[in-house]
Coordinates of C-alpha atoms in Angstrom, one line a residue:
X1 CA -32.7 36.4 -67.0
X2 CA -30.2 34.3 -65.4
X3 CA -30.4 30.8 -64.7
X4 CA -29.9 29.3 -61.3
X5 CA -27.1 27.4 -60.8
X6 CA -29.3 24.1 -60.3
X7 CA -31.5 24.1 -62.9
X8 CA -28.4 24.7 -65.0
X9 CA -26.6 21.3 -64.4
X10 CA -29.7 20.0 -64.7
X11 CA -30.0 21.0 -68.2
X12 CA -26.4 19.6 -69.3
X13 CA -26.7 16.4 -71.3
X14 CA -22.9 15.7 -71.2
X15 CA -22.1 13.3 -68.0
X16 CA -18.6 15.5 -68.1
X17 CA -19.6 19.0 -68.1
X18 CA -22.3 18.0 -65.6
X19 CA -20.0 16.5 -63.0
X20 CA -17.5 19.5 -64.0
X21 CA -20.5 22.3 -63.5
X22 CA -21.3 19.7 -59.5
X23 CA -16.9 20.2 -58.6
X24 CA -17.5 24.1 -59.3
X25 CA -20.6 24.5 -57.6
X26 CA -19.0 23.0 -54.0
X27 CA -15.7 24.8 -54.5
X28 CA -17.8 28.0 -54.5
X29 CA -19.6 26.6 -51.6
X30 CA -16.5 26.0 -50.0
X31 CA -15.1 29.3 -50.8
X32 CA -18.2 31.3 -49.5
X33 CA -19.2 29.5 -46.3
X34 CA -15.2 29.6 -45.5
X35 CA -13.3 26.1 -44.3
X36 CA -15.0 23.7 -41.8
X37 CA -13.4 24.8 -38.5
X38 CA -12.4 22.7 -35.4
X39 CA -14.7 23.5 -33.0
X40 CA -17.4 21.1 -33.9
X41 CA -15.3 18.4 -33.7
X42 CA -13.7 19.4 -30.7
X43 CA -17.1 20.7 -29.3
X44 CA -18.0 16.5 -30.3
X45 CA -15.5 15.4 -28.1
X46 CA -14.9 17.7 -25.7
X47 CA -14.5 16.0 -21.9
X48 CA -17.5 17.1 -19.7
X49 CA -16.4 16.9 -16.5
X50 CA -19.2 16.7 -13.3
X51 CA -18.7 16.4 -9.4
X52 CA -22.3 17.6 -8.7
X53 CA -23.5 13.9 -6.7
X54 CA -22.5 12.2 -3.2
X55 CA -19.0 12.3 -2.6
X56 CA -18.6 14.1 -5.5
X57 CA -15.4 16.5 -5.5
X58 CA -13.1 18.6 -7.0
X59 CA -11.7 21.7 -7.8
X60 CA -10.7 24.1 -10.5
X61 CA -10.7 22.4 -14.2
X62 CA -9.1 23.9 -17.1
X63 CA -7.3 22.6 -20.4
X64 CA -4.0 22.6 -21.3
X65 CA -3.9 22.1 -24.6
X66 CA -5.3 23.4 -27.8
X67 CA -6.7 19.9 -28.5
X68 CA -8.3 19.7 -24.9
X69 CA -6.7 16.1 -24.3
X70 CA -4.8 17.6 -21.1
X71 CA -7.2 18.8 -18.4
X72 CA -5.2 19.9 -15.0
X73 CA -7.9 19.2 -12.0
X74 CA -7.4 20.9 -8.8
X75 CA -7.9 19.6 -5.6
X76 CA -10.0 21.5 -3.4
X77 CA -10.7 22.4 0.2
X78 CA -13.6 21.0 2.1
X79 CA -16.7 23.2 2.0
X80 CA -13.6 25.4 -0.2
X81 CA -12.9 26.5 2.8
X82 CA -9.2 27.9 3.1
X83 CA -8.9 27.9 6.6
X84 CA -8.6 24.2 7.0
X85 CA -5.1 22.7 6.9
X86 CA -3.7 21.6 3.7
X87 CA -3.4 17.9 4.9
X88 CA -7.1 18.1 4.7
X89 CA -7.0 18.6 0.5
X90 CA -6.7 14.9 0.3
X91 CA -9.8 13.7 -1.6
X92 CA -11.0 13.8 -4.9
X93 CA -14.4 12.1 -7.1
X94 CA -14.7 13.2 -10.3
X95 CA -17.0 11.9 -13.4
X96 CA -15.7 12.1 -17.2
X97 CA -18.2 12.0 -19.9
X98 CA -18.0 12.6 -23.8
X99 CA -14.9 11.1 -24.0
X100 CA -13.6 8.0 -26.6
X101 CA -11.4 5.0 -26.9
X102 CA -9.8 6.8 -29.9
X103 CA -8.8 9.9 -28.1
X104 CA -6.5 9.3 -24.9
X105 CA -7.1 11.8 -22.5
X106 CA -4.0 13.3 -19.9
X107 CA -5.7 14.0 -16.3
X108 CA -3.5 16.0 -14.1
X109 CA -4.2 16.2 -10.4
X110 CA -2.6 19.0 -8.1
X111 CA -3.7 20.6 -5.6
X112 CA -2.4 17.3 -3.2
X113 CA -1.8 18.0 0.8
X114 CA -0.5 15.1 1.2
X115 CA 2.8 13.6 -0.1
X116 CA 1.9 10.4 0.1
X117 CA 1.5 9.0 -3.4
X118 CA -1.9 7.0 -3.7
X119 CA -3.1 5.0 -6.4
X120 CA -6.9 6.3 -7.8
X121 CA -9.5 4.1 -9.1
X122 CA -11.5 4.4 -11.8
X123 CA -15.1 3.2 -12.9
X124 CA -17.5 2.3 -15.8
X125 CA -20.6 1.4 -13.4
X126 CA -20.3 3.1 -10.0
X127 CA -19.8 -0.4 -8.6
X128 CA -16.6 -2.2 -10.0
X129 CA -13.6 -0.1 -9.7
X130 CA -10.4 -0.6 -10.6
X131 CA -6.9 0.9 -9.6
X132 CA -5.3 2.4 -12.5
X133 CA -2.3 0.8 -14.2
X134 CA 1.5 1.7 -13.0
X135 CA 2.4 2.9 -16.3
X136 CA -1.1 4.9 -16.7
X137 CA 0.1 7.8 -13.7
X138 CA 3.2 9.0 -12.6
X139 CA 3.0 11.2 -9.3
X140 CA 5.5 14.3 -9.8
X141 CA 7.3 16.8 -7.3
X142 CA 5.6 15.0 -4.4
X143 CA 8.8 14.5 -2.5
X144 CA 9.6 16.5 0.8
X145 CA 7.4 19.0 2.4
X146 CA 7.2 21.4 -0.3
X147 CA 3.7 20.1 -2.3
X148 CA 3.1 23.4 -5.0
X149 CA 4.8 21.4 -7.2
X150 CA 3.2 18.0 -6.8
X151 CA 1.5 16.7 -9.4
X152 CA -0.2 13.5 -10.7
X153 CA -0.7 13.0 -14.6
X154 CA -2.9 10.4 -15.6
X155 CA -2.8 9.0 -19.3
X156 CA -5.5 6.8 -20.6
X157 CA -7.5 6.1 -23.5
X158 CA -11.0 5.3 -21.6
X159 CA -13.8 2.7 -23.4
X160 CA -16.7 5.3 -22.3
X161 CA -17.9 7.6 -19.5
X162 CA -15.7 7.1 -15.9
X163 CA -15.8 8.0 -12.9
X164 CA -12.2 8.4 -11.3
X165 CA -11.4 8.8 -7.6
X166 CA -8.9 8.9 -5.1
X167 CA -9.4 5.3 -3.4
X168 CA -12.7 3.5 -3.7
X169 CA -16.1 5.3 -2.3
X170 CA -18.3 4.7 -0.1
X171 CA -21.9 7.2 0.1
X172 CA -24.5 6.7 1.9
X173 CA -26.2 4.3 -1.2
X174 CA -23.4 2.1 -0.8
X175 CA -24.3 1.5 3.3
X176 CA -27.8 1.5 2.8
X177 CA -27.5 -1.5 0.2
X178 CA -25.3 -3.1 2.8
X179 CA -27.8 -2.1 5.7
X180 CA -30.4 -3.7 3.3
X181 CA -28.4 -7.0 2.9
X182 CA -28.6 -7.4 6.8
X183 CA -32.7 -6.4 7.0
X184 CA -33.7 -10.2 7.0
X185 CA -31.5 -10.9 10.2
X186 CA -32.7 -11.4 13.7
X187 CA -29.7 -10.8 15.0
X188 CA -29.2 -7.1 14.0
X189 CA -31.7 -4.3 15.0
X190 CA -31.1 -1.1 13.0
X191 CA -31.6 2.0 15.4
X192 CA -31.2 6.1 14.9
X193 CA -29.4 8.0 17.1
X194 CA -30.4 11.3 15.5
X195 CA -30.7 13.6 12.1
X196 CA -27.6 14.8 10.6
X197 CA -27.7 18.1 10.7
X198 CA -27.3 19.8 7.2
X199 CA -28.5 16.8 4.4
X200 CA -30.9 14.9 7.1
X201 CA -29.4 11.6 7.0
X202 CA -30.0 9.0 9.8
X203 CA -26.6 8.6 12.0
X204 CA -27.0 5.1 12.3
X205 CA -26.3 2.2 15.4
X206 CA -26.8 -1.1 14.8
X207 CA -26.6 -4.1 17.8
X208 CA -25.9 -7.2 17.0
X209 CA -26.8 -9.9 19.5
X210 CA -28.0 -12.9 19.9
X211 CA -30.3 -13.5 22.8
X212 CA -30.0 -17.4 22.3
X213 CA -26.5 -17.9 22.8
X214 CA -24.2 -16.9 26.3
X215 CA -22.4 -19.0 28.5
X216 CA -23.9 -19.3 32.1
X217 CA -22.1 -17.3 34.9
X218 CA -20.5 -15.1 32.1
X219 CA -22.2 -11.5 31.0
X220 CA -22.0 -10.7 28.2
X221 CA -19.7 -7.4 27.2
X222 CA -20.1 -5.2 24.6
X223 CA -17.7 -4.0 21.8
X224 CA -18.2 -0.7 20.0
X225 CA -16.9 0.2 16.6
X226 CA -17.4 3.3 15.0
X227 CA -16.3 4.6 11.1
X228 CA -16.4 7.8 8.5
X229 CA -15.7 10.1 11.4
X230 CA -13.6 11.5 8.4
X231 CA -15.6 11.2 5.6
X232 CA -13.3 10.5 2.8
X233 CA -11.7 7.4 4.8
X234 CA -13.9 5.0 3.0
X235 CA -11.3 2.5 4.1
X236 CA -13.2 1.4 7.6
X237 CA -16.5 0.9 5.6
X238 CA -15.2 -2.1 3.8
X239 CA -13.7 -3.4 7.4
X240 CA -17.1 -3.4 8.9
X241 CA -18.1 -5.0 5.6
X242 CA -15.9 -8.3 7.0
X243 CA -16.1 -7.8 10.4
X244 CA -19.8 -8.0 10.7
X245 CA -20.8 -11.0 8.5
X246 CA -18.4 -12.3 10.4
X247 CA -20.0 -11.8 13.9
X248 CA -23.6 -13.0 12.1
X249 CA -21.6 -16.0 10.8
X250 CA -23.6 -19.7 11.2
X251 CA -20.1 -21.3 12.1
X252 CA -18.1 -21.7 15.2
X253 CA -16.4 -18.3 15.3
X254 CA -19.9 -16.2 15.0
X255 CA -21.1 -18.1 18.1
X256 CA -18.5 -17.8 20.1
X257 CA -18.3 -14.1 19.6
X258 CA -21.9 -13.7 19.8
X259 CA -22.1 -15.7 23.1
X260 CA -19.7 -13.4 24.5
X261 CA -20.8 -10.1 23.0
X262 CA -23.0 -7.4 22.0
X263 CA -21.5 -5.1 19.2
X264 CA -22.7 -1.7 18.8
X265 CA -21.6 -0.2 15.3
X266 CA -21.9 3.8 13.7
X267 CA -21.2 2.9 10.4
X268 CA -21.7 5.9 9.3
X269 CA -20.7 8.8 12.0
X270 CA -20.6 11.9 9.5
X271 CA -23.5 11.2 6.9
X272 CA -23.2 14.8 6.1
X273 CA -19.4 15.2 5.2
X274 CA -19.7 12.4 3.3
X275 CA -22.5 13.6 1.0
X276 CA -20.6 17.0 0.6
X277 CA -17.4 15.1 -1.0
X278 CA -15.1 16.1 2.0
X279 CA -12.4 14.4 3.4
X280 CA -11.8 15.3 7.0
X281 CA -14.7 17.5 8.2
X282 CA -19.0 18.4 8.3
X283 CA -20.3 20.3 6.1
X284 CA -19.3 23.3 8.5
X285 CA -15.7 22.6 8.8
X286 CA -15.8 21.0 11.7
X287 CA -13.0 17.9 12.5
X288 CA -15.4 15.5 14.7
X289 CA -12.0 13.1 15.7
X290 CA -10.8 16.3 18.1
X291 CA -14.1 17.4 19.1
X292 CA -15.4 14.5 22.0
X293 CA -15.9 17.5 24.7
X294 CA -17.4 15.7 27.3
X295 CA -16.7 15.3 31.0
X296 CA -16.0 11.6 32.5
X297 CA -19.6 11.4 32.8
X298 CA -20.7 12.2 28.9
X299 CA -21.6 15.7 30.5
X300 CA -20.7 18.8 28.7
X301 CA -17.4 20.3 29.5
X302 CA -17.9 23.3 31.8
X303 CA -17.1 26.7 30.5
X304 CA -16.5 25.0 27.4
X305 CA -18.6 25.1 23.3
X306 CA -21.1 21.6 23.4
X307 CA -19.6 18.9 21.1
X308 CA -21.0 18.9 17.7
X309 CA -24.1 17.2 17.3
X310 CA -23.1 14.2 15.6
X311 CA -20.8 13.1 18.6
X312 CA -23.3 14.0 21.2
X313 CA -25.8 11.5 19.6
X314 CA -23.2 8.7 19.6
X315 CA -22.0 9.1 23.3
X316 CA -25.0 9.9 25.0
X317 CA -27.4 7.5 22.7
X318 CA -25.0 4.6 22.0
X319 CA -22.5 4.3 25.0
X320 CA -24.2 5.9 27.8
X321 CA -27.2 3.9 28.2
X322 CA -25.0 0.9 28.1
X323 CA -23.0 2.0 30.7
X324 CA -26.1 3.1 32.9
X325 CA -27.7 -0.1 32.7
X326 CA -24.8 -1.6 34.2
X327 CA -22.9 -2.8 31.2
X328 CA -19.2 -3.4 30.7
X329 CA -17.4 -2.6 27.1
X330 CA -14.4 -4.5 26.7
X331 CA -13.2 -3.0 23.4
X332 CA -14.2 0.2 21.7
X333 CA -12.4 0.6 18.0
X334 CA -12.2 3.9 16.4
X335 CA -11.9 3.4 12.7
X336 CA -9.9 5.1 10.2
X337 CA -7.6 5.5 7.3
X338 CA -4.2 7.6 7.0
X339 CA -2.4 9.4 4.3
X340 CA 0.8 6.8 4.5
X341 CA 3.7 5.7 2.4
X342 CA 3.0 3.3 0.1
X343 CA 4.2 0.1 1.9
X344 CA 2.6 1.1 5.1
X345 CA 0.4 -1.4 6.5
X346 CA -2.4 -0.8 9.0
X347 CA -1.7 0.0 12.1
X348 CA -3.3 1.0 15.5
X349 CA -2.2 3.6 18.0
X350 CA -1.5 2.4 21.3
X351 CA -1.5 5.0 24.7
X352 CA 0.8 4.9 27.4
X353 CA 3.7 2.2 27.7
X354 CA 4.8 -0.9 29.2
X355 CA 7.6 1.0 31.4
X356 CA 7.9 1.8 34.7
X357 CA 7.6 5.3 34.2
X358 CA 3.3 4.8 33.8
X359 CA 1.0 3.7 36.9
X360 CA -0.2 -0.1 36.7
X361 CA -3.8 0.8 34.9
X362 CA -1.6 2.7 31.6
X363 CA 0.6 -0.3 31.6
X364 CA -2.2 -3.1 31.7
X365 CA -4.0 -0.7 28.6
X366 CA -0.9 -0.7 27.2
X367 CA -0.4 -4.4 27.4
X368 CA -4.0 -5.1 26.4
X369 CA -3.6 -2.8 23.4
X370 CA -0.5 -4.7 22.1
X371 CA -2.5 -8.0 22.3
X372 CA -5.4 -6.7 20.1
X373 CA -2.6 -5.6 17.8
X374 CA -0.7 -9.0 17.8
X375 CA -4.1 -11.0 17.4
X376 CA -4.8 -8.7 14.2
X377 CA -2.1 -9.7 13.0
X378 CA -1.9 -13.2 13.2
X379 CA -5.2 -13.6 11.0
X380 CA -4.4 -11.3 8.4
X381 CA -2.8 -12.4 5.2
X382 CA -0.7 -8.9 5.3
X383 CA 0.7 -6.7 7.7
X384 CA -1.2 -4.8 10.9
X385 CA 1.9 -3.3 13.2
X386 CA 1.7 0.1 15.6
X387 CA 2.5 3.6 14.6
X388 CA 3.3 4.9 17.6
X389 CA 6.0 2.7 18.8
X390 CA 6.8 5.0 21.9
X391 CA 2.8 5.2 23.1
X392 CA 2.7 7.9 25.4
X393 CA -0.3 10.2 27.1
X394 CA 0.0 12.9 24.4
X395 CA -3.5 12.1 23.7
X396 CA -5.1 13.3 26.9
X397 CA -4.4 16.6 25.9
X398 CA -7.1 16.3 23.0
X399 CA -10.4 15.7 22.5
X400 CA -10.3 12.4 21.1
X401 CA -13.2 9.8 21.5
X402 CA -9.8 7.8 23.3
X403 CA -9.3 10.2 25.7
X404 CA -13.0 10.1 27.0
X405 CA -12.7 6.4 27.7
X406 CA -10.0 7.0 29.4
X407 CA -11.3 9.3 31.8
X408 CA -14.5 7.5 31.9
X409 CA -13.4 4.2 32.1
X410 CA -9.5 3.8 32.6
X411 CA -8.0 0.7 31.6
X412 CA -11.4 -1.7 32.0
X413 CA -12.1 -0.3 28.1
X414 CA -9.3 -1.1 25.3
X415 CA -9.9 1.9 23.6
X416 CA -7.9 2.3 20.4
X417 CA -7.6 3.8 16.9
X418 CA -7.1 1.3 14.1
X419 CA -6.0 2.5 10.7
X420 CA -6.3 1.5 7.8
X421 CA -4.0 2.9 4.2
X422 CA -4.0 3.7 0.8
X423 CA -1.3 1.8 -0.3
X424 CA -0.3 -1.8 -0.7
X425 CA -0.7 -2.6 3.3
X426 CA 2.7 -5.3 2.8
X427 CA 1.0 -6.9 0.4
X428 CA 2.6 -7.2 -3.4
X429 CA -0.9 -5.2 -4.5
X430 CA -2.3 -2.6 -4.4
X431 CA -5.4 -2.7 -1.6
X432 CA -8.7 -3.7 -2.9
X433 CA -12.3 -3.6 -1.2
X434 CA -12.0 -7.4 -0.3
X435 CA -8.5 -7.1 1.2
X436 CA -10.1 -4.1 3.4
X437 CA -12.8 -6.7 4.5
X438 CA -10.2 -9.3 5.5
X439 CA -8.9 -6.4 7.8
X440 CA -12.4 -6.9 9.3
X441 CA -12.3 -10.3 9.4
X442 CA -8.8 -10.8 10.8
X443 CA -10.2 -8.0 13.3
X444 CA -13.4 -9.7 14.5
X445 CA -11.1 -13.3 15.1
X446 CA -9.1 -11.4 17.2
X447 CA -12.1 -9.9 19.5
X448 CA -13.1 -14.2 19.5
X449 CA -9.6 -14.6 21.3
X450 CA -9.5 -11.7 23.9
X451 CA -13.4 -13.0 24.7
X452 CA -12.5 -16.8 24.7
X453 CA -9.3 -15.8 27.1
X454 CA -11.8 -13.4 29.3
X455 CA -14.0 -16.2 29.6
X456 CA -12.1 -19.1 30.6
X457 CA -11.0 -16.4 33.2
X458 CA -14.3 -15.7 34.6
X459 CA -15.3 -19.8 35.0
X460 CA -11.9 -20.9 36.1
X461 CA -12.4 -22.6 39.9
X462 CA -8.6 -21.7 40.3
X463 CA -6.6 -18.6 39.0
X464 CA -5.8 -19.3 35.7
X465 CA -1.8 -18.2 34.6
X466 CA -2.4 -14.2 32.9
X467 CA -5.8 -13.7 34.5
X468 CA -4.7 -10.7 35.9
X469 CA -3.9 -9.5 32.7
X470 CA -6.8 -11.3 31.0
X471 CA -6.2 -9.7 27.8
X472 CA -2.7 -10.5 27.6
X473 CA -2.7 -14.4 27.4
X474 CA -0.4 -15.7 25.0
X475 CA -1.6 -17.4 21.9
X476 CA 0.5 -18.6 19.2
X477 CA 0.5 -17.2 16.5
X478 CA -1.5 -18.0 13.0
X479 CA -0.3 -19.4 9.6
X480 CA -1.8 -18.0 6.2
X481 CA -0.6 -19.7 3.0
X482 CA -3.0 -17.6 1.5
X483 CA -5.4 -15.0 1.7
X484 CA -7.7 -15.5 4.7
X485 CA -11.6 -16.5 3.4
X486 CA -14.2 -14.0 3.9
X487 CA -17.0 -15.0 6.1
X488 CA -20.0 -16.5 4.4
X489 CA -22.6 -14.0 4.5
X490 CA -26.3 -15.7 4.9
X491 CA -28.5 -12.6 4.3
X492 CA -30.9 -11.2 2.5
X493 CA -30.4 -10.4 -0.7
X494 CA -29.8 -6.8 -2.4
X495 CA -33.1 -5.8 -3.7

């Protein structure tokens, strides 16, 4: 009977021919069972990629390498739609997970509709993010028109799992947790103007006012601001993040502003496009910028498809009832953020011109627009300018939320898109969240002057020099050593 192989070594006295009998035993081992393979260890530390969560998007994945440490990621469409322009296929939120310090990994993004180069950020936590290195991407075959080519490889070793993105995000968490911070204040009520359609998210309006403070023989005007009419321009979030501690502020500047205003703010104006990880549209593939189709009156225009439902809710339940109960907005800022060259700083987009060639009411918008713009400016530690140099009346053959003030309202309203960018905004940096929030800051100083100018107006027993241009005053302008301090914010803490 033959003796298995165990009990065998066991039986050896001999140290040598016992540890010679052990070395046979596992080459046979070896030889039958065959050599250990790859795949287990590659399997170990294979990247699992994920964009299933808010704001969560992209594309096609696939390896390009044997040793899966080059991944090409594809941008995609919103809703993967591919009947949306290719300028839409901006944004991208991924998450990385099984990955180690030890094994860099080479991320390649294409898919871009945009040539602008950006600069992504990336995250351990979901809540500090930082822009990758210069040295860690290098954007390829961007240049021109032509984009099949265009490419951006991204080489890192990374401590654990990440998430990476196209510029810093902003869901529906993030505003809550700010909407939270502001809870404790009597100076903001938190309204709903409606559902949003698909994910049933409030579409939020907040006023804030301050029934203590206004300056007798003055009424107060309102301003409105509204953001994320384009979901993946996360930029504006972060400017409401400055401008409206700054309007709550305990200090000189916050009572002045609230003496002379009520704000009404949509944080928030496409809850659902945001949620789906799309950059320029709902969740149907519809652009809400081009889409205010409303008579002067907010009334639906005749022969014509109703707005969509998110913009019907903000005319008819945040401007309209203002305007019925006899109030006046002096400014109304529609917030976003622009696919730009690098250097490009924020800018606004004034209507009309200054020439002869426009009736009196375009030139006093015109004038009034190139105030706000100045004023901007002159607070903010880097650069605000205009994009359209020319101005013009090209936008009253659109839909835009503009273009309704303007027939509503003519020049009495300083109606006006404000952009933020991607890039370094002439600043030395790259832009960060805080730098976005002195945007807001810088912006809300500016709505103190035009309302201090306004009401010295109003109160003046004589007519003052510029009244009839009220907006237009000169004011020197500021001088920043440094960057400008945020606002304190007094609030309730995050739970």
């Amino acid at each position: 009977m033959a003796i298995p192989w165990p009990l065998c070594i066991r039986t050896m006295r001999h140290p040598f021919w016992r540890a010679l009998a052990v070395s046979l035993l596992l080459a046979l081992q070896a030889c039958a069972t065959g050599p250990a393979g790859p795949s287990a260890d590659l399997a170990r530390v294979r990247p699992v990629f994920t964009s299933d969560f808010e704001s969560g998007g992209i594309g096609a994945i696939r390896a390009l390498d044997p040793q899966e440490t080059t991944w090409r990621l594809s941008l995609k469409n919103d809703n993967d739609d591919p009947g949306l322009p290719a300028s839409f296929r901006t944004w991208f939120y991924v998450k990385v997970a099984n990955v180690s310090p030890d094994r860099p990994l080479t991320l390649e993004f294409d898919g871009f509709g945009s040539r602008y180069p950006v600069m992504p950020v990336y995250s351990y936590d979901g809540v500090q993010w930082t822009h990758f290195r210069d040295d860690e991407i290098n954007w390829q075959g961007c240049r021109g028109q032509a984009l099949a080519n265009c490419r951006a490889p991204i080489r890192k070793a990374f401590a654990g799992p990440v998430s990476i993105a196209r510029t810093f995000p902003y869901t529906t968490a993030d505003l809550d947790a700010f909407l939270n911070r502001l809870a404790a204040s009597p100076l903001v009520r938190r309204d709903t103007l409606g559902i949003s359609p698909v994910y049933q998210k409030p579409i939020t309006l907040l006023t804030l006012d301050d029934a203590s403070l206004s300056i007798p023989g003055v009424p107060k005007r309102y301003v409105w601001l509204h953001a994320r009419t384009h979901p993946g321009e996360t930029g504006p979030s972060f400017v409401l993040e400055g401008l409206i501690p700054r309007v709550l502020a305990d200090d000189a500047v916050g009572r002045s502003l609230r003496s002379r205003y009520i704000f009404k703010i949509v944080p928030m104006h496409n809850p659902d496009g945001v949620i789906a990880g799309n950059y320029r549209t709902t969740p149907a593939s519809v652009n809400l910028e081009d889409s205010w189709r409303f008579d002067a009156s907010g009334a639906d225009v005749p022969g014509d498809a109703p707005a969509p439902y998110e913009n019907q809710v903000g005319l008819r339940g945040g401007i309209l009832p203002v305007l019925r109960a006899g109030g006046r907005f002096d400014i109304a800022l529609n917030l976003h953020a622009s696919n730009a060259a690098v250097d490009m700083p924020a800018f606004f987009i004034p209507h009309f011109g200054g020439e002869d060639e426009f009736g009196l009411a375009e030139q006093r918008l015109w004038r009034k627009q190139q105030h706000l713009v100045a004023l901007t400016a002159s607070y903010y530690e880097g650069q605000v300018t205009t994009e359209n140099e020319d101005g013009g009346a090209n936008f009253l053959n659109h839909f835009f939320p503009e273009s309704w003030w303007w027939r509503s309202q003519q020049d009495r309203v300083n109606a006006i898109t404000f952009e933020t960018t991607y890039g370094k905004g002439g600043l030395d940096r790259w832009l960060t969240q805080d730098d976005l929030r002195r945007l807001g800051d810088a912006l809300a100083l500016a709505i103190n002057d035009i309302g201090s100018a306004s009401a010295a107006c109003v109160l003046a027993s004589v007519p003052l020099p510029g009244c009839e241009d009220v907006d237009v005053m000169p004011i020197a302008p500021a001088s920043f050593p440094g960057p400008v301090p945020l606002a304190p914010m007094e609030l309730a803490p995050l739970p």
